[in-house]
Short mmCIF file of C-alpha atoms and ligand atoms in Angstrom, two decimals:
data_model
loop_
_atom_site.label_atom_id
_atom_site.label_comp_id
_atom_site.label_asym_id
_atom_site.label_seq_id
_atom_site.Cartn_x
_atom_site.Cartn_y
_atom_site.Cartn_z
CA MET A 10 0.19 -0.03 -0.33
CA THR A 11 2.70 2.86 0.47
CA ASP A 12 3.93 2.05 -2.42
CA ARG A 13 0.87 2.84 -4.20
CA ILE A 14 1.29 6.40 -2.17
CA GLN A 15 4.34 6.68 -3.18
CA GLN A 16 3.26 6.58 -7.05
CA ILE A 17 0.75 9.29 -6.35
CA ARG A 18 2.78 11.15 -4.39
CA ALA A 19 5.64 11.18 -7.41
CA GLU A 20 3.45 11.23 -10.03
CA ALA A 21 1.37 14.34 -8.12
CA GLU A 22 4.53 16.02 -7.74
CA GLN A 23 5.19 15.57 -11.59
CA ALA A 24 1.80 17.11 -12.13
CA ILE A 25 2.21 20.20 -9.74
CA THR A 26 5.69 21.32 -10.93
CA THR A 27 4.94 21.21 -14.49
CA ALA A 28 1.40 23.46 -14.10
CA ALA A 29 1.62 25.61 -16.20
CA ASP A 30 -0.96 28.32 -14.81
CA THR A 31 -3.38 28.64 -11.73
CA GLN A 32 -6.21 26.94 -13.84
CA THR A 33 -4.52 23.90 -14.53
CA LEU A 34 -3.27 24.02 -10.61
CA GLU A 35 -6.20 23.70 -9.50
CA ASN A 36 -7.16 21.08 -11.49
CA VAL A 37 -4.37 19.27 -10.32
CA ARG A 38 -5.36 19.69 -6.44
CA ILE A 39 -9.03 18.40 -7.56
CA HIS A 40 -7.42 15.55 -9.09
CA TYR A 41 -5.58 14.06 -6.38
CA LEU A 42 -6.45 15.40 -3.34
CA GLY A 43 -9.77 16.22 -4.10
CA ARG A 44 -12.63 14.86 -2.43
CA LYS A 45 -12.74 12.07 -4.87
CA ALA A 46 -9.47 11.71 -4.85
CA GLU A 47 -7.57 8.38 -4.19
CA LEU A 48 -5.29 9.38 -1.51
CA PRO A 49 -8.00 11.39 0.59
CA ASN A 50 -10.26 7.68 0.57
CA LEU A 51 -7.45 6.36 1.56
CA LEU A 52 -7.14 8.34 4.36
CA ARG A 53 -10.60 7.76 5.27
CA THR A 54 -10.29 4.48 5.16
CA VAL A 55 -7.20 3.67 7.08
CA ALA A 56 -8.93 2.53 9.54
CA GLU A 57 -10.55 -0.66 7.93
CA LEU A 58 -6.87 -1.89 7.16
CA PRO A 59 -5.23 -4.96 8.82
CA ALA A 60 -3.85 -3.62 12.23
CA GLY A 61 0.02 -4.64 10.92
CA GLU A 62 -0.64 -2.20 7.63
CA ARG A 63 -1.97 0.77 9.42
CA ALA A 64 0.42 2.45 11.35
CA ALA A 65 2.92 2.74 8.48
CA THR A 66 0.19 3.45 5.59
CA GLY A 67 -1.44 5.95 7.95
CA LYS A 68 1.63 7.93 8.27
CA ALA A 69 2.92 7.59 4.96
CA ALA A 70 -0.99 8.88 3.12
CA ASN A 71 -0.60 11.79 5.72
CA GLU A 72 3.20 12.85 4.70
CA ALA A 73 2.55 12.35 1.01
CA ARG A 74 -0.59 14.90 1.67
CA LYS A 75 0.93 17.24 3.18
CA ALA A 76 3.95 17.34 0.87
CA LEU A 77 1.80 17.64 -1.79
CA GLU A 78 -0.18 20.89 -0.05
CA ALA A 79 2.85 22.55 0.94
CA ALA A 80 4.51 21.74 -3.13
CA ILE A 81 1.16 23.18 -4.37
CA GLU A 82 1.06 26.14 -1.97
CA GLN A 83 4.52 27.25 -3.06
CA ARG A 84 3.24 26.32 -7.19
CA ALA A 85 0.85 28.92 -6.53
CA LEU A 86 2.81 31.61 -5.32
CA GLN A 87 4.84 31.21 -8.17
CA LEU A 88 2.65 30.79 -10.75
CA ALA A 89 0.64 34.30 -8.92
CA ALA A 90 3.62 36.44 -9.50
CA THR A 91 4.28 35.27 -12.78
CA GLU A 92 0.75 36.11 -14.05
CA LEU A 93 0.91 39.23 -12.16
CA GLU A 94 3.72 39.91 -14.67
CA GLN A 95 2.26 38.91 -17.49
CA ARG A 96 -0.80 40.86 -16.90
CA LEU A 97 1.03 44.14 -15.91
CA GLU A 98 2.83 43.95 -19.39
CA ARG A 99 -0.35 43.52 -21.02
CA ASP A 100 -2.37 46.42 -19.99
CA ARG A 101 0.47 48.34 -19.99
CA VAL A 102 -0.64 52.13 -20.80
CA ASP A 103 1.50 54.12 -22.81
CA VAL A 104 1.15 57.54 -20.71
CA THR A 105 3.20 59.38 -23.65
CA LEU A 106 0.73 58.83 -26.59
CA PRO A 107 -1.39 61.50 -27.11
CA PRO A 108 -5.33 61.67 -26.34
CA ASP A 109 -7.76 60.18 -29.13
CA PRO A 110 -9.91 62.49 -29.39
CA GLY A 111 -7.37 65.17 -29.23
CA VAL A 112 -7.61 67.61 -26.53
CA HIS A 113 -7.95 70.95 -27.08
CA ILE A 114 -5.21 72.88 -25.08
CA GLY A 115 -6.06 76.40 -25.94
CA ARG A 116 -3.47 79.66 -26.93
CA LEU A 117 -2.15 82.37 -25.47
CA HIS A 118 -4.53 85.52 -25.30
CA LEU A 119 -3.95 88.05 -28.25
CA ILE A 120 -2.87 90.69 -25.60
CA THR A 121 -0.32 88.04 -24.34
CA GLN A 122 0.85 87.24 -27.72
CA THR A 123 1.00 90.92 -28.47
CA ARG A 124 3.29 91.30 -25.37
CA ARG A 125 5.72 89.03 -25.99
CA GLU A 126 5.95 89.94 -30.02
CA LEU A 127 6.62 93.34 -28.90
CA GLU A 128 9.37 92.31 -26.01
CA ASP A 129 11.04 90.17 -28.81
CA VAL A 130 11.91 93.01 -30.83
CA PHE A 131 13.16 95.35 -28.47
CA ILE A 132 15.47 92.46 -26.55
CA GLY A 133 16.43 91.57 -30.37
CA LEU A 134 17.50 95.32 -29.97
CA GLY A 135 19.18 95.37 -27.06
CA PHE A 136 16.74 96.19 -24.19
CA ASN A 137 15.90 94.14 -21.01
CA VAL A 138 12.64 93.66 -19.75
CA ALA A 139 11.78 94.74 -16.56
CA GLU A 140 8.91 94.73 -14.34
CA GLY A 141 7.05 97.30 -12.19
CA PRO A 142 4.17 97.03 -9.08
CA GLU A 143 0.83 98.39 -10.10
CA VAL A 144 0.41 99.85 -7.00
CA GLU A 145 2.17 103.02 -7.31
CA THR A 146 3.27 106.22 -5.26
CA VAL A 147 1.58 109.86 -6.18
CA TYR A 148 5.79 110.52 -6.52
CA TYR A 149 6.88 108.11 -8.78
CA ASN A 150 3.61 108.45 -10.99
CA PHE A 151 3.62 111.96 -11.21
CA ASP A 152 5.82 113.88 -8.69
CA ALA A 153 9.35 112.65 -10.15
CA LEU A 154 7.95 112.78 -13.63
CA ASN A 155 7.95 116.04 -13.09
CA HIS A 156 4.12 116.92 -13.09
CA VAL A 157 2.77 120.40 -11.81
CA PRO A 158 0.44 119.94 -9.30
CA THR A 159 -2.29 121.21 -11.07
CA HIS A 160 -2.12 118.54 -13.77
CA PRO A 161 -5.20 117.27 -14.89
CA ALA A 162 -4.05 113.27 -14.79
CA ARG A 163 -3.80 113.87 -11.10
CA LEU A 164 -7.92 114.17 -10.36
CA MET A 165 -9.92 111.31 -8.87
CA THR A 166 -11.53 111.23 -12.31
CA ASP A 167 -8.51 110.54 -14.05
CA THR A 168 -6.30 108.52 -11.37
CA PHE A 169 -7.79 105.78 -9.25
CA TYR A 170 -6.07 106.13 -5.85
CA VAL A 171 -6.65 103.25 -3.59
CA GLU A 172 -7.70 104.90 -0.56
CA PRO A 173 -10.86 107.21 -0.91
CA GLY A 174 -10.13 110.80 0.87
CA GLU A 175 -6.40 110.51 0.98
CA ASP A 176 -4.53 113.73 0.07
CA ILE A 177 -3.90 113.46 -3.73
CA PHE A 178 -1.34 115.67 -3.70
CA ASP A 179 1.12 113.81 -0.77
CA PRO A 180 4.05 111.62 -2.36
CA THR A 181 3.21 108.81 -0.47
CA THR A 182 -0.61 108.21 -1.39
CA LEU A 183 -1.29 105.35 -3.37
CA LEU A 184 -2.48 105.11 -6.93
CA LEU A 185 -3.06 102.24 -9.80
CA ARG A 186 -0.83 103.23 -12.17
CA THR A 187 -1.98 105.73 -15.07
CA HIS A 188 1.32 104.35 -17.19
CA THR A 189 3.78 102.56 -17.18
CA SER A 190 6.48 105.49 -16.67
CA PRO A 191 7.23 105.69 -13.09
CA MET A 192 9.48 102.77 -13.36
CA GLN A 193 11.49 104.84 -15.76
CA VAL A 194 12.30 106.73 -11.88
CA LYS A 195 12.69 103.92 -10.15
CA ALA A 196 14.70 101.67 -12.59
CA MET A 197 17.03 104.91 -12.57
CA GLU A 198 17.33 104.60 -8.73
CA ARG A 199 18.73 101.10 -8.87
CA GLN A 200 20.96 100.82 -11.92
CA PRO A 201 23.39 103.77 -13.20
CA PRO A 202 23.67 104.56 -17.16
CA PRO A 203 24.14 103.01 -19.73
CA LEU A 204 20.59 102.10 -19.09
CA TYR A 205 18.10 100.19 -21.81
CA ILE A 206 14.66 98.98 -20.84
CA ILE A 207 11.59 98.21 -21.95
CA VAL A 208 8.71 97.66 -19.11
CA PRO A 209 5.11 95.29 -19.85
CA GLY A 210 2.40 95.66 -17.76
CA ARG A 211 -0.82 96.45 -16.79
CA THR A 212 -2.25 100.29 -16.04
CA TYR A 213 -5.38 102.00 -15.13
CA ARG A 214 -7.27 104.67 -16.11
CA PRO A 215 -11.26 105.71 -14.97
CA ASP A 216 -12.56 105.13 -18.84
CA ASN A 217 -14.70 103.04 -20.49
CA ASP A 218 -15.49 103.41 -24.12
CA ALA A 219 -14.66 101.67 -27.16
CA THR A 220 -11.00 102.69 -26.91
CA HIS A 221 -10.38 102.74 -23.65
CA THR A 222 -10.92 99.84 -21.04
CA PRO A 223 -10.21 100.97 -17.61
CA GLN A 224 -7.82 97.99 -17.37
CA PHE A 225 -4.53 97.79 -19.75
CA HIS A 226 -1.57 97.35 -20.96
CA GLN A 227 1.51 99.11 -22.04
CA ILE A 228 5.21 98.65 -22.73
CA GLU A 229 7.36 101.76 -21.38
CA GLY A 230 11.15 101.92 -23.15
CA LEU A 231 13.63 103.63 -22.33
CA ALA A 232 17.56 104.51 -22.79
CA VAL A 233 19.59 106.12 -21.26
CA ASP A 234 23.17 106.80 -22.22
CA THR A 235 25.84 109.43 -23.37
CA ASP A 236 25.09 111.03 -27.07
CA ILE A 237 21.65 109.89 -27.25
CA THR A 238 19.70 112.54 -29.54
CA LEU A 239 16.72 112.14 -30.49
CA ALA A 240 17.01 110.68 -34.25
CA ASP A 241 18.10 107.16 -32.17
CA LEU A 242 14.94 107.40 -30.67
CA GLN A 243 13.78 107.24 -34.57
CA GLY A 244 15.47 104.82 -35.87
CA THR A 245 14.46 102.42 -32.70
CA LEU A 246 10.92 102.99 -32.88
CA LEU A 247 10.94 102.43 -37.35
CA ALA A 248 13.04 99.15 -36.25
CA PHE A 249 9.68 98.81 -33.94
CA ALA A 250 7.44 99.69 -36.66
CA ARG A 251 8.75 97.70 -39.60
CA ALA A 252 9.24 94.68 -36.75
CA ILE A 253 5.56 94.52 -35.92
CA PHE A 254 3.60 96.13 -38.96
CA GLY A 255 5.85 95.40 -41.97
CA GLU A 256 9.33 96.12 -43.69
CA ALA A 257 7.41 98.68 -45.34
CA ARG A 258 6.68 101.00 -42.86
CA GLU A 259 7.70 104.53 -41.78
CA VAL A 260 7.60 106.11 -39.20
CA ARG A 261 6.68 110.19 -38.34
CA LEU A 262 7.39 112.82 -34.87
CA ARG A 263 4.78 115.29 -34.33
CA PRO A 264 5.16 117.91 -31.16
CA HIS A 265 3.74 116.80 -28.70
CA PHE A 266 3.62 117.20 -24.90
CA PHE A 267 4.15 115.30 -21.79
CA PRO A 268 5.54 116.82 -19.00
CA PHE A 269 8.72 114.53 -18.27
CA THR A 270 10.14 114.74 -22.14
CA GLU A 271 11.53 117.43 -23.93
CA PRO A 272 10.94 117.63 -26.65
CA SER A 273 7.48 115.14 -26.87
CA VAL A 274 6.34 113.66 -29.90
CA GLU A 275 2.91 111.93 -30.54
CA VAL A 276 4.60 109.21 -33.35
CA ASP A 277 2.43 107.76 -36.50
CA VAL A 278 3.42 104.87 -38.30
CA SER A 279 2.52 104.62 -42.35
CA CYS A 280 -0.74 103.05 -42.91
CA PHE A 281 -0.59 99.18 -43.82
CA ASN A 282 -4.14 99.29 -45.44
CA CYS A 283 -3.72 101.71 -48.39
CA THR A 284 -1.61 103.81 -50.03
CA ASN A 285 -2.02 107.14 -49.96
CA GLY A 286 -4.93 107.06 -47.83
CA ILE A 287 -6.99 104.71 -50.97
CA THR A 288 -7.34 101.60 -50.28
CA ALA A 289 -6.78 98.22 -53.43
CA GLY A 290 -10.54 99.42 -54.13
CA GLY A 291 -10.43 103.03 -54.41
CA GLN A 292 -12.02 103.63 -51.31
CA ARG A 293 -11.63 106.45 -48.38
CA CYS A 294 -9.18 103.91 -45.99
CA PRO A 295 -11.44 103.11 -42.74
CA LEU A 296 -7.95 102.10 -41.60
CA CYS A 297 -6.15 105.35 -40.72
CA ARG A 298 -9.79 107.13 -42.09
CA GLY A 299 -7.81 108.58 -45.48
CA GLU A 300 -4.64 110.28 -43.57
CA ALA A 301 -2.17 107.68 -44.88
CA TRP A 302 -0.33 107.08 -41.59
CA ILE A 303 -1.70 106.05 -37.38
CA GLU A 304 -0.83 107.58 -34.64
CA ILE A 305 1.11 104.46 -32.51
CA LEU A 306 2.49 105.86 -29.27
CA GLY A 307 3.93 108.60 -27.76
CA ALA A 308 7.42 109.61 -27.11
CA GLY A 309 10.34 111.71 -25.95
CA MET A 310 13.56 112.57 -24.78
CA VAL A 311 13.69 112.65 -21.12
CA ASP A 312 13.58 116.16 -19.21
CA PRO A 313 16.81 117.10 -17.88
CA ASN A 314 13.72 117.72 -15.02
CA VAL A 315 13.47 113.88 -14.32
CA PHE A 316 17.65 113.82 -14.13
CA GLU A 317 17.43 115.81 -11.40
CA TYR A 318 15.69 113.66 -9.25
CA VAL A 319 18.11 110.85 -9.77
CA ARG A 320 21.01 112.99 -9.74
CA GLU A 321 22.54 111.24 -6.90
CA HIS A 322 22.26 107.82 -8.95
CA GLY A 323 24.68 109.20 -11.44
CA TYR A 324 22.16 110.93 -13.99
CA ASP A 325 23.66 113.91 -14.34
CA PRO A 326 21.56 115.43 -16.77
CA GLU A 327 24.72 117.82 -18.29
CA LYS A 328 26.28 113.84 -19.20
CA ILE A 329 24.14 111.41 -20.54
CA GLN A 330 20.47 111.72 -22.44
CA GLY A 331 18.02 109.72 -23.11
CA PHE A 332 15.06 108.69 -24.79
CA ALA A 333 11.72 107.08 -23.61
CA PHE A 334 8.13 106.10 -25.15
CA GLY A 335 5.26 104.68 -24.38
CA ILE A 336 3.25 101.64 -26.76
CA GLY A 337 -0.32 100.59 -26.29
CA ILE A 338 -0.09 96.91 -26.36
CA GLU A 339 -4.28 96.66 -26.86
CA ARG A 340 -3.95 99.29 -29.78
CA ILE A 341 -0.75 97.28 -31.40
CA ALA A 342 -3.43 94.23 -30.99
CA MET A 343 -6.06 95.71 -32.26
CA LEU A 344 -4.54 97.54 -35.45
CA LYS A 345 -2.61 94.53 -36.18
CA HIS A 346 -6.07 92.13 -36.28
CA ASP A 347 -8.33 94.65 -37.32
CA VAL A 348 -10.29 94.48 -33.55
CA PRO A 349 -12.89 96.96 -33.89
CA ASP A 350 -13.92 97.21 -30.42
CA LEU A 351 -11.02 97.18 -27.46
CA ARG A 352 -13.49 95.62 -25.15
CA LEU A 353 -13.56 92.52 -27.39
CA LEU A 354 -10.27 91.59 -25.57
CA TYR A 355 -11.64 91.80 -22.33
CA ASP A 356 -15.26 89.78 -22.90
CA ASN A 357 -13.50 86.37 -22.94
CA ASP A 358 -15.61 85.03 -25.51
CA ILE A 359 -14.05 82.14 -26.50
CA ARG A 360 -15.29 82.49 -30.14
CA PHE A 361 -13.50 85.91 -30.35
CA LEU A 362 -10.43 84.35 -28.92
CA GLU A 363 -10.01 81.48 -30.63
CA GLN A 364 -9.24 83.45 -34.13
CA PHE A 365 -5.87 84.25 -32.85
CA GLY A 366 -2.51 82.40 -32.95
N1 LIG B 95 3.11 107.56 -20.44
C1 LIG B 95 3.23 108.28 -21.16
C2 LIG B 95 1.31 107.99 -21.54
O1 LIG B 95 1.01 107.13 -20.36
C3 LIG B 95 3.68 107.74 -22.59
C4 LIG B 95 4.82 107.89 -22.55
C5 LIG B 95 5.81 107.40 -22.24
C6 LIG B 95 4.91 109.10 -23.27
C7 LIG B 95 7.27 107.49 -22.41
C8 LIG B 95 6.51 109.71 -23.23
C9 LIG B 95 7.29 108.78 -22.93
O2 LIG B 95 0.80 108.40 -22.43
#
């Protein structure tokens, strides 16, 4: 009888090692250790055997059962591990694949696109980008920029003051900057000449119509060095106008007034939509209104009075000169992309924004 037990055991052990998957192993277990299998049956009937055989048979059968149970358990663990490996391999997801259907990731806002385009032009000309705070003091926004106390831009109707009721002539009173020009003085306080910077950023004025929004964006330009002339300003702006509006552009400087530049100019670019104010279709050009020129920015030579505020920082008006300009980013975007109303840029209607970039 013990021979038969050894035979079953050997057979079962062989089947266990060769079982290639969990299901086959389970079949092997049922076949050799299940309720109807020979070995367990034998164990149940040990008591009926002749007394001489009982002990040896019982022992052998019991050992065989334990050995097979252990072998099955071990093989089961092995198979589970390999099967998990295989499943992970099979179900692997390549997270780098593009989604299908594709996901719409959007684009930069037209104002941001335009700002970056302008920055690239001036960086190419050797300017550095500086940024300043949107909340400024009366000192930097007006006083140090040579605004007389009676200048109308200082009025509550033209400037957002942070705390209502504060003294608008106190240099420390806070306001939302009405232009990026306060950074002219701040940059000069921080760094001696030569200085070549542009300052992009948000600006604020209490206006609201088709060409004005209470919040808008400017890029300030400031160049201070020795032997800087109005011709340098004109050349710089010509390069900018051609880079943005096309190689055939010209610029024109008209006399104007700003408190912090002397002389001051308004700068026009030759219209890119017509010839001498007449469109290709023979109509009066709607873009320049038949003028052939479009106003694009304000500029001028830095007023020596402004340098007086930063004289001790290395800006002696007898030794250095500078030019400055201020560009409205929205205005450039509107001209370039034929946007009829400035407020469209702030409505955030996706059907409008999707048209750009
Ligand atoms: N700060 C002026 C404005 O906002 C523009 C300007 C900048 C003019 C620099 C001259 C020099 O209108």
